[in-house]
């Protein structure tokens, strides 16, 4: 049986633009957005839409893949109020972030630092679950812990006991960051204490089809979340599902779509950097990506990028960007 595949949130990289492009390749069943920070205020609707513009498209990417917005904070009441406002925008669900390892986030009592407070995590999930309609799924993403993994089971049980429908477990602690390996066996151990009806999704170090297969075998999870692996190889989700992959000739039109959207959303001086950021990942899997990165490495001029894209032999994009999304000029 093919696994259910989720596209991970990656602050500063995997935003709405890249979500749009990567879900066009196929194989992804659902996305989770980058976090929306909640402090002590009730955010206006535009704050949710800014991070998740898919809310204006029925909560789906252009290719039709559902996007679940993610909230981050530590105040149960404030998170619940914001979740209720978010629910009014008809998302595919509400996700809660207990995994972000960024120091700036942790210092403000957000993300992975809360893993030292399982009781607070439970109160947050419970408050959000009560605040949104029963038909709307509430999910959470956690790491194995902050400094160590001793309370991984406690945190997972708190999330499950508070009424979450799904739990994504990134198989590392905050202290371990993104350094390999991912400790998939700990996900399997955590699963043994959880209710059988709680959907558990494994995340961490899934770069290849073989990684996905081994992760499923070790964790027992038929649901996987992929992030950097998909950014590096846009055909990874398709390949995991046994439907081939994506060649460089298929990626070239995606680069053009990506660039068109970057030009419409990003300040001119940052546009070239966004494309090079993605090429830096693509070159790890595609030799052509290395050559493209080398050609554009020294340039921050959008006109130079535009000329490079036009010089490529681009096959017809089977899913062109709607005309309204294409800026007149970069």
Short mmCIF file of C-alpha atoms in Angstrom, two decimals:
data_model
loop_
_atom_site.label_atom_id
_atom_site.label_comp_id
_atom_site.label_asym_id
_atom_site.label_seq_id
_atom_site.Cartn_x
_atom_site.Cartn_y
_atom_site.Cartn_z
CA UNK A 1 0.00 0.00 0.00
CA UNK A 2 1.31 3.42 -0.93
CA UNK A 3 1.93 5.75 1.99
CA UNK A 4 0.14 9.03 2.57
CA UNK A 5 2.71 11.76 1.93
CA UNK A 6 2.74 15.20 3.55
CA UNK A 7 4.90 18.10 2.44
CA UNK A 8 6.66 19.57 5.47
CA UNK A 9 6.69 23.20 6.56
CA UNK A 10 10.14 24.80 6.26
CA UNK A 11 10.38 28.37 7.48
CA UNK A 12 12.25 30.58 5.02
CA UNK A 13 12.27 27.98 2.25
CA UNK A 14 9.15 25.92 1.68
CA UNK A 15 6.57 28.70 1.46
CA UNK A 16 3.45 29.09 -0.68
CA UNK A 17 5.50 29.63 -3.85
CA UNK A 18 7.50 26.44 -3.51
CA UNK A 19 4.45 24.52 -2.23
CA UNK A 20 2.66 25.49 -5.43
CA UNK A 21 5.49 24.32 -7.65
CA UNK A 22 6.29 21.07 -5.82
CA UNK A 23 2.68 19.94 -5.63
CA UNK A 24 2.42 20.29 -9.41
CA UNK A 25 4.76 17.31 -9.78
CA UNK A 26 2.28 14.94 -8.10
CA UNK A 27 2.44 12.43 -5.27
CA UNK A 28 1.88 14.85 -2.37
CA UNK A 29 -1.39 14.28 -0.48
CA UNK A 30 -1.31 17.31 1.83
CA UNK A 31 0.89 20.24 2.83
CA UNK A 32 1.46 21.94 6.16
CA UNK A 33 2.26 25.65 6.05
CA UNK A 34 5.12 27.50 7.71
CA UNK A 35 4.14 28.59 11.20
CA UNK A 36 1.94 31.59 11.90
CA UNK A 37 3.25 33.11 15.13
CA UNK A 38 0.58 33.81 17.77
CA UNK A 39 1.55 35.94 20.77
CA UNK A 40 -0.98 37.95 22.73
CA UNK A 41 -3.28 39.29 20.01
CA UNK A 42 -6.12 38.07 17.83
CA UNK A 43 -4.66 38.20 14.35
CA UNK A 44 -6.61 39.72 11.46
CA UNK A 45 -7.62 37.40 8.64
CA UNK A 46 -4.99 38.91 6.36
CA UNK A 47 -2.26 37.59 8.68
CA UNK A 48 -3.36 34.02 7.98
CA UNK A 49 -3.77 34.67 4.27
CA UNK A 50 -0.31 36.24 4.02
CA UNK A 51 1.32 32.96 5.09
CA UNK A 52 -1.30 30.69 3.53
CA UNK A 53 -2.62 32.42 0.38
CA UNK A 54 -4.15 29.07 -0.54
CA UNK A 55 -6.98 30.02 1.86
CA UNK A 56 -8.25 32.17 -1.02
CA UNK A 57 -8.31 29.07 -3.22
CA UNK A 58 -10.40 26.78 -1.04
CA UNK A 59 -7.39 25.92 1.13
CA UNK A 60 -5.62 24.16 -1.75
CA UNK A 61 -2.60 24.74 -3.94
CA UNK A 62 -3.10 25.46 -7.62
CA UNK A 63 -2.73 21.71 -8.26
CA UNK A 64 -5.53 20.97 -5.77
CA UNK A 65 -3.48 19.71 -2.81
CA UNK A 66 -4.90 20.71 0.61
CA UNK A 67 -2.78 22.99 2.80
CA UNK A 68 -3.16 22.88 6.59
CA UNK A 69 -2.13 26.15 8.29
CA UNK A 70 0.17 25.83 11.30
CA UNK A 71 -0.01 27.97 14.43
CA UNK A 72 2.87 28.53 16.87
CA UNK A 73 2.65 29.96 20.37
CA UNK A 74 2.40 29.11 24.05
CA UNK A 75 -0.82 30.76 25.30
CA UNK A 76 -3.71 28.26 25.14
CA UNK A 77 -6.41 30.95 25.22
CA UNK A 78 -4.83 33.11 22.54
CA UNK A 79 -4.08 30.12 20.33
CA UNK A 80 -7.66 28.93 20.67
CA UNK A 81 -9.07 32.34 19.72
CA UNK A 82 -6.83 32.52 16.68
CA UNK A 83 -7.64 28.94 15.71
CA UNK A 84 -11.34 29.83 15.78
CA UNK A 85 -10.75 32.80 13.48
CA UNK A 86 -8.62 30.64 11.20
CA UNK A 87 -11.35 27.99 11.11
CA UNK A 88 -13.75 30.58 9.69
CA UNK A 89 -11.53 30.73 6.59
CA UNK A 90 -12.31 27.06 5.84
CA UNK A 91 -8.81 25.52 6.04
CA UNK A 92 -8.28 21.77 5.70
CA UNK A 93 -7.49 21.69 9.41
CA UNK A 94 -5.39 23.40 12.07
CA UNK A 95 -1.85 22.29 12.90
CA UNK A 96 0.16 23.18 16.01
CA UNK A 97 3.93 23.60 16.12
CA UNK A 98 5.85 21.96 18.96
CA UNK A 99 8.93 21.25 16.90
CA UNK A 100 10.59 24.43 15.64
CA UNK A 101 14.24 24.42 16.84
CA UNK A 102 15.03 28.07 16.01
CA UNK A 103 16.64 29.89 18.94
CA UNK A 104 14.63 33.08 18.38
CA UNK A 105 11.39 31.09 18.45
CA UNK A 106 12.37 29.04 21.50
CA UNK A 107 13.41 32.15 23.43
CA UNK A 108 9.86 33.46 23.08
CA UNK A 109 8.42 30.16 24.37
CA UNK A 110 7.43 28.77 21.01
CA UNK A 111 8.16 25.55 19.16
CA UNK A 112 10.37 22.81 20.57
CA UNK A 113 11.04 24.51 23.92
CA UNK A 114 7.49 23.56 24.96
CA UNK A 115 8.46 19.90 24.86
CA UNK A 116 9.78 20.37 28.39
CA UNK A 117 6.20 21.17 29.44
CA UNK A 118 3.93 18.28 28.39
CA UNK A 119 1.09 19.55 30.57
CA UNK A 120 1.09 22.93 28.78
CA UNK A 121 1.17 21.18 25.41
CA UNK A 122 -1.93 19.24 26.43
CA UNK A 123 -3.74 22.42 27.48
CA UNK A 124 -2.89 24.08 24.17
CA UNK A 125 -4.17 21.19 22.07
CA UNK A 126 -7.29 20.85 24.22
CA UNK A 127 -8.10 24.56 23.96
CA UNK A 128 -7.66 24.57 20.18
CA UNK A 129 -9.68 21.38 19.79
CA UNK A 130 -12.59 22.96 21.69
CA UNK A 131 -12.34 26.18 19.71
CA UNK A 132 -12.70 24.79 16.21
CA UNK A 133 -15.63 22.88 14.68
CA UNK A 134 -15.65 19.14 15.34
CA UNK A 135 -15.37 18.31 11.63
CA UNK A 136 -12.09 20.23 11.33
CA UNK A 137 -9.01 18.08 12.08
CA UNK A 138 -6.51 19.31 14.66
CA UNK A 139 -2.97 18.02 14.29
CA UNK A 140 0.37 18.69 15.92
CA UNK A 141 4.03 18.35 15.05
CA UNK A 142 6.62 17.58 17.71
CA UNK A 143 10.23 16.55 18.01
CA UNK A 144 11.42 13.80 20.33
CA UNK A 145 12.27 16.39 22.94
CA UNK A 146 14.24 19.54 23.64
CA UNK A 147 17.57 18.60 25.19
CA UNK A 148 16.89 14.85 25.21
CA UNK A 149 14.08 12.43 24.41
CA UNK A 150 13.10 11.36 27.93
CA UNK A 151 9.64 12.94 27.79
CA UNK A 152 8.79 12.06 24.20
CA UNK A 153 6.08 9.64 25.31
CA UNK A 154 4.67 12.16 27.80
CA UNK A 155 4.39 14.85 25.13
CA UNK A 156 2.82 12.50 22.61
CA UNK A 157 0.31 11.24 25.19
CA UNK A 158 -0.56 14.82 26.13
CA UNK A 159 -1.29 15.63 22.48
CA UNK A 160 -3.33 12.46 21.99
CA UNK A 161 -5.24 12.87 25.25
CA UNK A 162 -6.19 16.43 24.37
CA UNK A 163 -8.05 15.28 21.28
CA UNK A 164 -5.61 15.69 18.38
CA UNK A 165 -6.50 13.76 15.23
CA UNK A 166 -2.94 13.43 13.94
CA UNK A 167 0.60 13.66 15.27
CA UNK A 168 3.73 14.24 13.22
CA UNK A 169 6.91 13.18 15.00
CA UNK A 170 10.24 14.52 13.77
CA UNK A 171 12.69 11.81 14.82
CA UNK A 172 15.24 14.10 16.49
CA UNK A 173 15.41 16.39 19.48
CA UNK A 174 15.88 20.13 19.29
CA UNK A 175 19.48 19.67 20.41
CA UNK A 176 20.10 17.24 17.55
CA UNK A 177 18.82 19.80 15.05
CA UNK A 178 18.91 18.40 11.53
CA UNK A 179 22.05 16.30 11.92
CA UNK A 180 21.71 12.72 10.72
CA UNK A 181 20.66 10.21 11.67
CA UNK A 182 16.97 10.44 12.40
CA UNK A 183 15.99 8.12 15.26
CA UNK A 184 13.06 6.37 13.63
CA UNK A 185 13.08 3.60 16.22
CA UNK A 186 12.00 6.14 18.85
CA UNK A 187 8.91 6.89 16.81
CA UNK A 188 8.07 3.19 16.92
CA UNK A 189 8.52 3.20 20.70
CA UNK A 190 6.34 6.27 21.15
CA UNK A 191 3.61 4.72 19.02
CA UNK A 192 3.28 1.80 21.43
CA UNK A 193 1.85 4.08 24.16
CA UNK A 194 -0.58 5.95 21.90
CA UNK A 195 -4.19 5.13 21.03
CA UNK A 196 -4.45 2.95 17.96
CA UNK A 197 -6.80 5.41 16.27
CA UNK A 198 -4.33 8.32 16.41
CA UNK A 199 -2.71 8.86 13.02
CA UNK A 200 1.06 9.07 13.53
CA UNK A 201 3.22 10.52 10.76
CA UNK A 202 6.99 9.90 10.64
CA UNK A 203 9.33 12.72 9.64
CA UNK A 204 13.10 13.10 9.30
CA UNK A 205 15.89 12.09 6.87
CA UNK A 206 13.69 10.81 4.07
CA UNK A 207 15.74 11.60 0.96
CA UNK A 208 15.14 8.56 -1.24
CA UNK A 209 12.65 5.79 -1.96
CA UNK A 210 14.84 3.44 0.08
CA UNK A 211 14.75 5.85 3.02
CA UNK A 212 10.96 6.00 2.83
CA UNK A 213 10.67 2.22 2.77
CA UNK A 214 13.03 1.78 5.69
CA UNK A 215 11.30 4.52 7.69
CA UNK A 216 7.98 2.75 7.22
CA UNK A 217 9.47 -0.57 8.28
CA UNK A 218 11.16 0.83 11.39
CA UNK A 219 8.37 3.13 12.58
CA UNK A 220 5.35 1.15 11.44
CA UNK A 221 3.92 4.37 9.99
CA UNK A 222 2.08 4.40 6.67
CA UNK A 223 2.09 8.19 6.71
CA UNK A 224 5.30 10.11 6.05
CA UNK A 225 6.23 13.78 5.99
CA UNK A 226 8.97 14.83 3.57
CA UNK A 227 10.69 18.21 3.41
CA UNK A 228 14.26 18.75 2.26
CA UNK A 229 14.16 15.51 0.29
CA UNK A 230 11.31 16.84 -1.83
CA UNK A 231 12.96 20.25 -2.31
CA UNK A 232 16.10 18.45 -3.50
CA UNK A 233 14.24 15.95 -5.66
CA UNK A 234 10.80 17.25 -6.75
CA UNK A 235 9.96 13.78 -8.04
CA UNK A 236 10.49 12.08 -4.69
CA UNK A 237 6.81 11.78 -3.75
CA UNK A 238 5.98 10.24 -7.13
CA UNK A 239 8.91 7.85 -6.85
CA UNK A 240 7.91 6.74 -3.35
CA UNK A 241 4.49 5.89 -4.76
CA UNK A 242 6.07 3.87 -7.58
CA UNK A 243 5.11 6.31 -10.32
CA UNK A 244 8.54 7.21 -11.64
CA UNK A 245 10.19 10.51 -10.86
CA UNK A 246 10.80 13.94 -12.35
CA UNK A 247 13.60 14.62 -14.82
CA UNK A 248 15.53 17.87 -15.21
CA UNK A 249 13.63 18.58 -18.43
CA UNK A 250 10.45 18.51 -16.33
CA UNK A 251 11.99 20.69 -13.63
CA UNK A 252 12.96 23.46 -16.07
CA UNK A 253 9.38 24.67 -16.62
CA UNK A 254 8.84 24.47 -12.86
CA UNK A 255 11.78 26.84 -12.40
CA UNK A 256 10.04 29.23 -14.78
CA UNK A 257 6.79 28.99 -12.84
CA UNK A 258 8.68 29.48 -9.58
CA UNK A 259 10.45 32.54 -10.94
CA UNK A 260 7.21 34.08 -12.20
CA UNK A 261 5.68 33.79 -8.76
CA UNK A 262 8.82 35.04 -7.00
CA UNK A 263 8.73 38.12 -9.21
CA UNK A 264 5.16 38.76 -8.10
CA UNK A 265 5.76 38.26 -4.38
CA UNK A 266 9.36 39.13 -3.53
CA UNK A 267 11.26 42.42 -3.56
CA UNK A 268 13.44 42.77 -6.64
CA UNK A 269 16.73 42.66 -4.74
CA UNK A 270 15.85 39.31 -3.13
CA UNK A 271 14.48 37.50 -6.20
CA UNK A 272 17.70 36.00 -7.53
CA UNK A 273 18.53 34.75 -4.05
CA UNK A 274 15.26 32.82 -3.86
CA UNK A 275 15.96 30.98 -7.10
CA UNK A 276 19.56 30.24 -6.10
CA UNK A 277 18.32 28.94 -2.75
CA UNK A 278 16.25 26.30 -4.52
CA UNK A 279 19.01 25.53 -7.05
CA UNK A 280 21.35 24.94 -4.11
CA UNK A 281 19.09 22.06 -3.07
CA UNK A 282 18.41 20.79 -6.60
CA UNK A 283 22.13 20.47 -7.38
CA UNK A 284 22.43 17.77 -4.70
CA UNK A 285 20.31 15.45 -6.85
CA UNK A 286 20.56 16.79 -10.39
CA UNK A 287 23.91 17.47 -12.12
CA UNK A 288 22.13 20.03 -14.29
CA UNK A 289 21.17 21.85 -11.11
CA UNK A 290 24.85 22.19 -10.25
CA UNK A 291 25.57 23.74 -13.65
CA UNK A 292 22.63 26.12 -13.27
CA UNK A 293 23.76 27.11 -9.80
CA UNK A 294 27.30 27.74 -11.03
CA UNK A 295 26.04 29.96 -13.86
CA UNK A 296 23.93 32.12 -11.54
CA UNK A 297 26.00 31.94 -8.36
CA UNK A 298 27.64 35.36 -8.68
CA UNK A 299 24.61 37.27 -9.94
CA UNK A 300 21.86 38.97 -7.97
CA UNK A 301 20.42 40.71 -11.02
CA UNK A 302 16.87 39.56 -11.82
CA UNK A 303 17.45 40.47 -15.47
CA UNK A 304 20.36 38.01 -15.58
CA UNK A 305 18.15 35.27 -14.14
CA UNK A 306 15.40 36.12 -16.61
CA UNK A 307 17.85 35.88 -19.51
CA UNK A 308 19.15 32.53 -18.24
CA UNK A 309 15.64 31.10 -18.00
CA UNK A 310 14.76 32.30 -21.49
CA UNK A 311 17.92 30.69 -22.84
CA UNK A 312 16.85 27.26 -21.65
CA UNK A 313 14.94 24.92 -23.92
CA UNK A 314 11.74 24.76 -21.95
CA UNK A 315 9.16 22.08 -22.72
CA UNK A 316 5.54 23.11 -22.57
CA UNK A 317 4.39 23.45 -18.97
CA UNK A 318 1.39 21.10 -18.62
CA UNK A 319 0.06 23.24 -15.75
CA UNK A 320 0.80 26.87 -16.69
CA UNK A 321 0.41 29.66 -14.18
CA UNK A 322 -2.93 31.45 -14.61
CA UNK A 323 -2.40 34.76 -16.43
CA UNK A 324 -3.42 36.75 -13.35
CA UNK A 325 -0.47 35.29 -11.42
CA UNK A 326 2.20 36.22 -13.98
CA UNK A 327 3.77 39.64 -13.39
CA UNK A 328 4.24 41.90 -16.40
CA UNK A 329 7.98 42.25 -15.77
CA UNK A 330 10.63 41.30 -13.26
#
